[in-house]
Each structure stands twice: as C-alpha cells, then as structure tokens.
mmCIF file of C-alpha atoms in Angstrom:
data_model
loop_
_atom_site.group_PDB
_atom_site.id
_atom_site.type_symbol
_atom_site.label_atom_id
_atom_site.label_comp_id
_atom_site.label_asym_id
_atom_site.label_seq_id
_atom_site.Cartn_x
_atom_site.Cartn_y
_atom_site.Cartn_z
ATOM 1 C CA UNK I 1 16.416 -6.586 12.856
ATOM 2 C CA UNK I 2 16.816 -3.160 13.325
ATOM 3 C CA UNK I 3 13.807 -1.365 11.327
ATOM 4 C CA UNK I 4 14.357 1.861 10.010
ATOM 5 C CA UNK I 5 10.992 4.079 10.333
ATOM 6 C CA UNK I 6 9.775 6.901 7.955
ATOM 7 C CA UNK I 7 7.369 9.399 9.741
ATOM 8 C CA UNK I 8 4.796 10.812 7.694
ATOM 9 C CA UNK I 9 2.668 14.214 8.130
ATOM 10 C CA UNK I 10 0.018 12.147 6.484
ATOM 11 C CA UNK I 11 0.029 9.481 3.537
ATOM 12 C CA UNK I 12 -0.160 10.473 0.126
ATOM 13 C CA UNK I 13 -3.360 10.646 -1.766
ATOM 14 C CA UNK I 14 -4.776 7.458 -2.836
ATOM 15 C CA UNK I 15 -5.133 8.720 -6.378
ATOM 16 C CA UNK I 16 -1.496 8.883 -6.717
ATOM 17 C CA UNK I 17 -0.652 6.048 -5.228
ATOM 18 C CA UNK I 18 -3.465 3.710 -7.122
ATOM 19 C CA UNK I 19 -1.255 5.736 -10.649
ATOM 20 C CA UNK I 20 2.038 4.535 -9.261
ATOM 21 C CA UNK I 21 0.632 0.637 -8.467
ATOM 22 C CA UNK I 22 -0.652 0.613 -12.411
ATOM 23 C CA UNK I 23 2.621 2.056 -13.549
ATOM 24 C CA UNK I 24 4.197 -1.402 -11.801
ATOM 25 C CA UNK I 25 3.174 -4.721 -13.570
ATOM 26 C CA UNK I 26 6.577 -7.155 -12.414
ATOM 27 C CA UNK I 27 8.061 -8.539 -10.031
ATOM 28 C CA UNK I 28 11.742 -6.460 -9.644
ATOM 29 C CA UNK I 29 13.079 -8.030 -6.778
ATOM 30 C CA UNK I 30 13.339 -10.940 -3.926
ATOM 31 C CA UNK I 31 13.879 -9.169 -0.789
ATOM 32 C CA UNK I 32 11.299 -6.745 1.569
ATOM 33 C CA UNK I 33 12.579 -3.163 2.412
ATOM 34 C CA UNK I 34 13.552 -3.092 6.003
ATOM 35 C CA UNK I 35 12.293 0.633 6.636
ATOM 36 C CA UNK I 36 8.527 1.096 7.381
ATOM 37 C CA UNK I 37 6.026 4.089 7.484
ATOM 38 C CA UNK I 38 4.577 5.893 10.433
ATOM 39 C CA UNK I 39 1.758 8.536 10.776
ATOM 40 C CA UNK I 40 -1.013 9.701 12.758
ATOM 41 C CA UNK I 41 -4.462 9.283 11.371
ATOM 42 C CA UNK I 42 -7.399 10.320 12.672
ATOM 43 C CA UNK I 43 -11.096 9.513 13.055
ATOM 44 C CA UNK I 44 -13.650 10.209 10.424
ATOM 45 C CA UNK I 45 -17.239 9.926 11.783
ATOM 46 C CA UNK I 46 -18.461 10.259 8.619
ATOM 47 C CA UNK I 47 -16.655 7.351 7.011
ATOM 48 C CA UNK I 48 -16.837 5.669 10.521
ATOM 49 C CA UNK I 49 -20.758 5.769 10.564
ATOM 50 C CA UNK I 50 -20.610 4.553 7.058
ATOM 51 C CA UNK I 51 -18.398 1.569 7.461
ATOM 52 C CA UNK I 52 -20.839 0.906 9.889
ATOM 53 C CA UNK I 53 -24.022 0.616 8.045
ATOM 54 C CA UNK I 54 -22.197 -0.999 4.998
ATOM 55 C CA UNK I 55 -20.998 -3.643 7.090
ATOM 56 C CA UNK I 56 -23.962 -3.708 9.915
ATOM 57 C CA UNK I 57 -21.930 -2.832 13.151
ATOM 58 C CA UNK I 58 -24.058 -1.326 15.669
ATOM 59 C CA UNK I 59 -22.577 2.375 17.455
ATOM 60 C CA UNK I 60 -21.736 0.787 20.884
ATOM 61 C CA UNK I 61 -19.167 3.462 21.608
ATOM 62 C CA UNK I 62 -15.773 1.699 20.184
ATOM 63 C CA UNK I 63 -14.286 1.362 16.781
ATOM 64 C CA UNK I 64 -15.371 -2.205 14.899
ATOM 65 C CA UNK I 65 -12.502 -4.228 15.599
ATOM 66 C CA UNK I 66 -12.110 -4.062 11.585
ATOM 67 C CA UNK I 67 -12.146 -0.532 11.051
ATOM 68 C CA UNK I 68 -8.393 0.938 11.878
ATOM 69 C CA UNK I 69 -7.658 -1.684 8.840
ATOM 70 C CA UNK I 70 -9.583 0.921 6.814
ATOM 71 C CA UNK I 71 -7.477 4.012 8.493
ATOM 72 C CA UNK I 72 -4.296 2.348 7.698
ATOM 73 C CA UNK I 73 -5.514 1.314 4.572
ATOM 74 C CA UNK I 74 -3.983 4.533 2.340
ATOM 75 C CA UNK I 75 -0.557 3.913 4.836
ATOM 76 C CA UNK I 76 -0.243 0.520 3.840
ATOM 77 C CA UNK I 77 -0.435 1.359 -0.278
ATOM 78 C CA UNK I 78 2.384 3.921 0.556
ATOM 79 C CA UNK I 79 4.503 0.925 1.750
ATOM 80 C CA UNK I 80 3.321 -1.604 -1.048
ATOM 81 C CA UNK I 81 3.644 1.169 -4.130
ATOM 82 C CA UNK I 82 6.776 2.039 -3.143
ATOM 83 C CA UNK I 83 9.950 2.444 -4.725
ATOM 84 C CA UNK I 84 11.693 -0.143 -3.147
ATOM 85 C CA UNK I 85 9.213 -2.185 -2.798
ATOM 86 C CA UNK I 86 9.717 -5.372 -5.070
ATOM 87 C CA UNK I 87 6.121 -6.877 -5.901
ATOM 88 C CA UNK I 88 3.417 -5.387 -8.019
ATOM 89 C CA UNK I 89 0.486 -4.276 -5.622
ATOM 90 C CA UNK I 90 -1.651 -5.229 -8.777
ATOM 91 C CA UNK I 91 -2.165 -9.038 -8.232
ATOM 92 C CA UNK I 92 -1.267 -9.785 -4.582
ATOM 93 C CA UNK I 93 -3.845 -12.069 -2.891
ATOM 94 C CA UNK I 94 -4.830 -11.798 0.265
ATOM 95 C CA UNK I 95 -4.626 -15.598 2.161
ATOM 96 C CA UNK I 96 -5.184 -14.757 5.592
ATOM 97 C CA UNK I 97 -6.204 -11.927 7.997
ATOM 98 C CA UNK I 98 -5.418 -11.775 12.014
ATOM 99 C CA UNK I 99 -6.865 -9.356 14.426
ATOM 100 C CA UNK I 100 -5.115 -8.484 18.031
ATOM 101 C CA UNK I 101 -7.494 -6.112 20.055
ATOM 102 C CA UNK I 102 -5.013 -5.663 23.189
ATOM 103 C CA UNK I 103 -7.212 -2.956 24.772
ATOM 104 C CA UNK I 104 -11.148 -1.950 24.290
ATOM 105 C CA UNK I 105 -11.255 0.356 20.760
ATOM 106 C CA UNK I 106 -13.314 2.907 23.159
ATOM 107 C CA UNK I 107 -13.205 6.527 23.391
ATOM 108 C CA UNK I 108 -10.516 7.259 19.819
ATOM 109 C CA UNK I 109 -10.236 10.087 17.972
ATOM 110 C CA UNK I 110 -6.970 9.595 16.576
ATOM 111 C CA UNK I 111 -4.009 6.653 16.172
ATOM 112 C CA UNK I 112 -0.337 6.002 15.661
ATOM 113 C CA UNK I 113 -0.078 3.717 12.894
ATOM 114 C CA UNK I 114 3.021 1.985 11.780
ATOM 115 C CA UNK I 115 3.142 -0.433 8.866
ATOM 116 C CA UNK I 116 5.550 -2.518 7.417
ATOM 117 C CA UNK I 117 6.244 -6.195 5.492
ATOM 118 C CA UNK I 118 7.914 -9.007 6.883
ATOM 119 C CA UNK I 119 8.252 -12.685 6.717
ATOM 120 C CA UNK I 120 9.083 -13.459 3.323
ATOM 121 C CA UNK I 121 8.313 -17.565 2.768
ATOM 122 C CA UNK I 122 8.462 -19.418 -0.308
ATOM 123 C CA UNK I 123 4.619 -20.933 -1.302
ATOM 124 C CA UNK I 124 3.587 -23.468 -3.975
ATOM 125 C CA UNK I 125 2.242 -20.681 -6.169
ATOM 126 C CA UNK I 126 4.848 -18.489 -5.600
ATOM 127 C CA UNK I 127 5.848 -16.468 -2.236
ATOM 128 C CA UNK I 128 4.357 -14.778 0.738
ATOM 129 C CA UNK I 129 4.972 -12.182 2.937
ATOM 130 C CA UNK I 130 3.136 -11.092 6.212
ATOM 131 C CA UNK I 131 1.881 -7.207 5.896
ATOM 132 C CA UNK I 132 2.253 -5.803 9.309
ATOM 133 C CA UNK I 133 -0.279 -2.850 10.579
ATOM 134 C CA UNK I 134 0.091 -1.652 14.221
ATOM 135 C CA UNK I 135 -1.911 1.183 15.937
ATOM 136 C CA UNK I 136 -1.299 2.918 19.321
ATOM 137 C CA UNK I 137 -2.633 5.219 21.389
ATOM 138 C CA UNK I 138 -1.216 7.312 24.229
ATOM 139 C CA UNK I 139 -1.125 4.318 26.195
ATOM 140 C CA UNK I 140 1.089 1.989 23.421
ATOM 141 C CA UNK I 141 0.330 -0.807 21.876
ATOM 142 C CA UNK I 142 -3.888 -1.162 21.151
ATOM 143 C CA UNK I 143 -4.077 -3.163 17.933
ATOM 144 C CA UNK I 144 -2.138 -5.222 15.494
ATOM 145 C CA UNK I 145 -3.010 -6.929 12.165
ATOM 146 C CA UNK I 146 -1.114 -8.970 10.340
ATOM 147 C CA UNK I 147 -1.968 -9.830 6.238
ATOM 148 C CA UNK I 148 -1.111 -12.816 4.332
ATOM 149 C CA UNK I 149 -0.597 -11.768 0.549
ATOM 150 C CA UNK I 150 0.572 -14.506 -1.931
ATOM 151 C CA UNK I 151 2.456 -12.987 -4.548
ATOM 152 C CA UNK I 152 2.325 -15.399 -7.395
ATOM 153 C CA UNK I 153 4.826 -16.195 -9.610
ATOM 154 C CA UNK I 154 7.612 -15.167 -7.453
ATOM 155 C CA UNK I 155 10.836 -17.452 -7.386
ATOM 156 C CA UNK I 156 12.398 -18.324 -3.798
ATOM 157 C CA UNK I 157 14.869 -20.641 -2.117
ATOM 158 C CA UNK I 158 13.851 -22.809 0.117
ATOM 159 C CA UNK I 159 10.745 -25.686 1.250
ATOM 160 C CA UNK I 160 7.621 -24.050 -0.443
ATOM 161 C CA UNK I 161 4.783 -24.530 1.663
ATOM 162 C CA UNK I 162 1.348 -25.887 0.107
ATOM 163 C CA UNK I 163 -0.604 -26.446 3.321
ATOM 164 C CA UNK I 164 -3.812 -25.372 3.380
ATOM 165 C CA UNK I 165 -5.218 -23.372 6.507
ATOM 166 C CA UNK I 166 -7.724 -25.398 8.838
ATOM 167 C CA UNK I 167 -11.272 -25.783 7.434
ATOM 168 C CA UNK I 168 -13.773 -25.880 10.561
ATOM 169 C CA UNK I 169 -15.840 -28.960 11.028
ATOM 170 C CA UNK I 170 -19.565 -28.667 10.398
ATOM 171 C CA UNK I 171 -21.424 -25.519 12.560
ATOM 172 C CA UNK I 172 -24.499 -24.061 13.123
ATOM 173 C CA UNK I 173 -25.957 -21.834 10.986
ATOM 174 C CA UNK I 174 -26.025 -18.576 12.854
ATOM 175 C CA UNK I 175 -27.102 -16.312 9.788
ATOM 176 C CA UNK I 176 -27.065 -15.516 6.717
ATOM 177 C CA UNK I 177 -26.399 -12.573 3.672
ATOM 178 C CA UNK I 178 -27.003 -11.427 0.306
ATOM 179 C CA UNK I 179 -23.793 -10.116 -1.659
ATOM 180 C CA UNK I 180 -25.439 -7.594 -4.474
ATOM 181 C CA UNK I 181 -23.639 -7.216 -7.414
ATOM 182 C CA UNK I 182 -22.305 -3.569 -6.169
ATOM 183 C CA UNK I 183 -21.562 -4.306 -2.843
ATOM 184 C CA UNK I 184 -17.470 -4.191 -4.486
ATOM 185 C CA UNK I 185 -18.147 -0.662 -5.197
ATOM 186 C CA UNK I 186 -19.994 0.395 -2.257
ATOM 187 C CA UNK I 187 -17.408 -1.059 -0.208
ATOM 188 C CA UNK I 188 -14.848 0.770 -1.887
ATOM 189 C CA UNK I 189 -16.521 4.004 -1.860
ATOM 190 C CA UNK I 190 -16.030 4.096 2.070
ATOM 191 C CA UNK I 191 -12.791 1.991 2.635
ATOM 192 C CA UNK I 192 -10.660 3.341 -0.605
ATOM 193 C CA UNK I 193 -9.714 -0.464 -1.505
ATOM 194 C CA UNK I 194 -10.546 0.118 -5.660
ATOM 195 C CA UNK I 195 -8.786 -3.425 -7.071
ATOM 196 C CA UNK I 196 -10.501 -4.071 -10.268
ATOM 197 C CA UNK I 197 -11.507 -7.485 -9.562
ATOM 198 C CA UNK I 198 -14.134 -6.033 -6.934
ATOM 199 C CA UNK I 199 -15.654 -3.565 -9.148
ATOM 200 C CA UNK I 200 -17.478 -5.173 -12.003
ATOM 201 C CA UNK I 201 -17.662 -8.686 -14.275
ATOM 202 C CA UNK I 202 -15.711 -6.276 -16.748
ATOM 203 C CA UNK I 203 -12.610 -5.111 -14.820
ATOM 204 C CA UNK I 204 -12.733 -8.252 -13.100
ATOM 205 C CA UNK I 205 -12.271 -10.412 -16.243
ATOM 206 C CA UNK I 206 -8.777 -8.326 -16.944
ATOM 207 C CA UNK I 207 -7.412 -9.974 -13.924
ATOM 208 C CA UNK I 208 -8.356 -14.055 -14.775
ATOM 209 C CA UNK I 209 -11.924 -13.651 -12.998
ATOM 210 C CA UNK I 210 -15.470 -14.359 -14.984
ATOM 211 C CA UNK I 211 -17.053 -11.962 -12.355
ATOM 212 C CA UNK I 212 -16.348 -9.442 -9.526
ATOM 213 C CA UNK I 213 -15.550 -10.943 -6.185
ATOM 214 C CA UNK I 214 -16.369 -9.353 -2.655
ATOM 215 C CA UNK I 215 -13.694 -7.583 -0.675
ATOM 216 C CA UNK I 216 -12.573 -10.559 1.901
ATOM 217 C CA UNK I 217 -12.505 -7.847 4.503
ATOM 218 C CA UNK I 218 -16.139 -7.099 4.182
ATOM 219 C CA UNK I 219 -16.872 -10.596 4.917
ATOM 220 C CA UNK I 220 -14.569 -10.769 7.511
ATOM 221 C CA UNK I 221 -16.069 -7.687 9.209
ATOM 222 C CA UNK I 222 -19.996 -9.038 8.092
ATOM 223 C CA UNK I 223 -18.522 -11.882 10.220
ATOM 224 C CA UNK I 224 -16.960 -9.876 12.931
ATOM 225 C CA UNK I 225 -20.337 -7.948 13.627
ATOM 226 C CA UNK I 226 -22.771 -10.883 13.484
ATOM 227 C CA UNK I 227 -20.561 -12.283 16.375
ATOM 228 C CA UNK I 228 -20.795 -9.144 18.396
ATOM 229 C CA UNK I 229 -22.408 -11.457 21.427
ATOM 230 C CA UNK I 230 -20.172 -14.256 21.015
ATOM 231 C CA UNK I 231 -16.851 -12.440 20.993
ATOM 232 C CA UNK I 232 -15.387 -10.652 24.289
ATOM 233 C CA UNK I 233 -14.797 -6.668 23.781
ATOM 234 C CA UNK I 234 -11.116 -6.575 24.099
ATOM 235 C CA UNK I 235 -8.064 -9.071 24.458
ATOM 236 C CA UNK I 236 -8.772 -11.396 21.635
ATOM 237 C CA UNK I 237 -7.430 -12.380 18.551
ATOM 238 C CA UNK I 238 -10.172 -12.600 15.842
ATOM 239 C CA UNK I 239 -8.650 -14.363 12.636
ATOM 240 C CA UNK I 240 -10.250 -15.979 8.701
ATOM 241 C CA UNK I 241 -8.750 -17.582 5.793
ATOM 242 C CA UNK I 242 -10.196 -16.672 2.679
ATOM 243 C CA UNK I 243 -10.447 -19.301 0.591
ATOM 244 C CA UNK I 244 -12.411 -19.745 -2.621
ATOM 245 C CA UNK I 245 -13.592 -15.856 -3.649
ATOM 246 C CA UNK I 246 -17.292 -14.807 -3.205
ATOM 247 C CA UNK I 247 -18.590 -13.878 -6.986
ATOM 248 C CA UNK I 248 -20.926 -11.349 -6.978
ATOM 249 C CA UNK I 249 -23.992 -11.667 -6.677
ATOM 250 C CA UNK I 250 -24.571 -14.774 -4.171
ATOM 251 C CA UNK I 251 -25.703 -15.898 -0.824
ATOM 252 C CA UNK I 252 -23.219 -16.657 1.851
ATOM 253 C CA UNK I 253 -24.320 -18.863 4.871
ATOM 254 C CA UNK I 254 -22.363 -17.999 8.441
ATOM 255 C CA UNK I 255 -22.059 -21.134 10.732
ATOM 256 C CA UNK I 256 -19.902 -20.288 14.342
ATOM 257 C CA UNK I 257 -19.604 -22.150 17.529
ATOM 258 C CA UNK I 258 -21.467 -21.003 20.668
ATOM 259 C CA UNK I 259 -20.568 -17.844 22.157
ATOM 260 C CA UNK I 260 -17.279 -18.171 25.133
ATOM 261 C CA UNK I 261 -13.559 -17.322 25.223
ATOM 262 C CA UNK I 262 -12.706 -19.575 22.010
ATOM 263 C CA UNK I 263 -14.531 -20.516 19.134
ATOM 264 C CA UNK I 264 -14.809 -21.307 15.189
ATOM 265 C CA UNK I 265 -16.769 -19.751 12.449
ATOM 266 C CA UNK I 266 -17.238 -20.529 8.499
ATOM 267 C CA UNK I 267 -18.520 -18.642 6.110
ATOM 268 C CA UNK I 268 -19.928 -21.059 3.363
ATOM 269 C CA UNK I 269 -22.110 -20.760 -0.381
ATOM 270 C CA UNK I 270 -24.266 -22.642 -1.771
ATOM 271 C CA UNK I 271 -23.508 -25.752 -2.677
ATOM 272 C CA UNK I 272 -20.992 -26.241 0.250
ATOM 273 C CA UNK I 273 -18.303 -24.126 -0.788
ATOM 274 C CA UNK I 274 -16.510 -23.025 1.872
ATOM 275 C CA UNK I 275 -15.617 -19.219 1.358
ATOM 276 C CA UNK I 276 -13.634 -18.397 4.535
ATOM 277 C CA UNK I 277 -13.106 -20.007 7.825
ATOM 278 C CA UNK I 278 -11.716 -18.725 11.202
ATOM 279 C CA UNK I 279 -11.521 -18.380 14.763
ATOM 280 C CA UNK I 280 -11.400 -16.215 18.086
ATOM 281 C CA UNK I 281 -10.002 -17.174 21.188
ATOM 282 C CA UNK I 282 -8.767 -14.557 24.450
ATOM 283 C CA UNK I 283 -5.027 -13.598 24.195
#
C-alpha cells in the first residue's frame, strides 16, 4: 500500500488534542486512514532526566529503549484524534507493546518520527489494530514500535481471534516494586499520557474501573531498566503483554530468565496474578 505522509513543523499541543479525543465518544467507521504523520522532535534533557528517575534508568549515555515512545507520544494522539480517524481514543486498550532497537540509542539530540495505524483484525471483544511508531536518524531506520490497542465494541468481518498471548512458565524473582497511589499522575506529568483511568479511584470509576491502574508503559520500562544487565545494548527486540491492570496502590513482583541473547520475564501481584509477561531475544 502506498501510504500517503503528512509532514508536520511540530504536533499540535496536547491540550487540544486531549479537547478533540473528549469531543469523540463512538465508533464512526471500519476502516484505518492510509495517510500518516511525520515530524522531527527533539530531545528534552529535562523531561529525559525525569523519565529517568520516575522510571529508575541509570544516565549511561543513550536514550532508555522506552523513551522515543514518550517523544512520539503527542505525534501519535495527532494520528488517533484525528478527523478521519474512526475509533474514539477514549477507551482503546493497549494489549501488547514491541520494541526494535536496530542501532545503539547513543549520542541523539533529535529524531524523525513517523506514525501511523495498520493491521486492522477482528478480536473477540471487538477489533484491533497495530499503532505503528518509527524513528530515524541521519543514518535511517534506528527504532520501531509497534502497539496493540483493542477497540471494543467494534463490528468486523471475518475469524475473530480470542487467543491469549503466551504466559511465561514459572521464573526467578529478580526484584521487586511498590506502585503508590500517584505514580498515574507522576507518570503523566513527564510522559503527557493523562487517560483518566490512571489518574485517580474517581476518574477511574467513569471508565468501568473501582481504582486507578498504572500506565502499562511504566511497567514495561520499570521492566526494561531492571534488565539493563541482562539485555544487549542494541539489535534486540524487547516485547510485554499486559494483561490483568495493576490497581493502584500494590506490589508487583519481576521474575526474568538469566541474562543472554534470549530470554522471558513476568511481571506478577500478589496472589499470583500475572500482570504482564514478555520477552527479548537479538534481531
């Protein structure tokens, strides 16, 4: 398919684009746009050094392997807020995450990012469609992440699929976290991602949940950094399913295989309840 790119000076301000995703509340179409949004975005040390204290990263000279998801992050509401885009931002769930670090993050002050949606698939609770994020730098290609959402309630043709992702066998405990009650709102004070049902028990409740859940992309990049020595530094694919939510406040028990060129990780509560589990392995 031929896509059909839209090069922006910069995305619009999240502000505006958090009014327009409240403005949409239903679903007003089956198809993804074709088109997709460019723009260069740079660096902020600021926000850089606080992403990594919030989420315990140590400054080794290159970008957390997590962290151009929170550059793109305004880019990628442009796509999903707009016009002719057919599913309410408000809602979507995020099923899976997957992490390509082609080249060592090392040395960046600024990236070419490029986002778009693709892969629409009917699901038992409704439909999915793969949220695509690519940077580059002068030398091409560096990074690419691709997002699961679940939109629920939509209506496609087609075999709906109900599998659910691998669950890793048992593992041993590598470590483990507390997740306060405003670790929602901390997280979205440096990575702009303000969804109700992260904030508090109250706006969480307007969306079906008794209390406020953590970000999955803090506990994916918790996991990420805890790993640090088990993971190589560049040509890997780093990759978690979320599956039941971590309510705020709780515990959250890490379990990961030893440290080499492929491995498995889990991210469990108490009471076995397995919040997320994933995997690395060299591309």
């Amino acid at each position: 398919m031929s896509r059909q790119w839209q090069d922006l000076h910069s995305p619009d301000s999240r502000a505006s684009l958090y009014l327009r995703a409240a403005s949409k509340r239903k679903i007003s179409g089956h198809a993804l746009p074709t088109g997709g949004l460019r723009s260069l975005i740079h660096v902020q040390p600021g926000n850089l050094e606080a992403y990594r204290r919030l989420c315990h990263f140590t400054d080794d000279g290159r970008l957390p392997a997590t962290y151009p998801h929170v550059m793109a992050f305004t880019l990628q509401l442009q796509l999903l807020t707009s016009h002719d885009f057919p599913f309410p931002l408000l809602g979507l769930v995020h099923l899976h995450n997957r992490i390509d670090v082609l080249r060592p993050l090392g040395g960046i002050d600024e990236l070419r990012f490029a986002v778009y949606a693709d892969n629409l698939q009917a699901h038992a609770k409704g439909g999915t469609f793969d949220l695509v994020t690519e940077a580059e730098d002068g030398l091409g290609l560096l990074w690419r992440e691709t997002s699961r959402m679940l939109v629920r309630g939509l209506k496609l043709d087609g075999q709906a699929d109900d599998s659910q992702e691998h669950a890793p066998s048992a593992l041993p405990e590598m470590t483990r976290w507390y997740a306060d009650t405003d670790i929602g709102r901390r997280y979205a004070k440096v990575c702009g991602d303000y969804n109700p049902i992260h904030l508090s028990a109250i706006s969480a409740r307007l969306f079906g949940f008794p209390k406020a859940i953590a970000h999955g992309m803090w506990s994916s990049a918790m996991a990420l950094a805890a790993l640090r020595t088990h993971i190589p530094t560049s040509g890997y694919r780093f990759e978690v399913a979320f599956r039941k939510p971590v309510r705020l406040p709780s515990e959250v028990i890490l379990s990961a295989s030893e440290a080499g060129p492929a491995g498995e990780l889990r991210l469990d509560g108490q009471g076995g309840l397995l919040h997320m589990g994933g995997r690395w392995a060299v591309l």
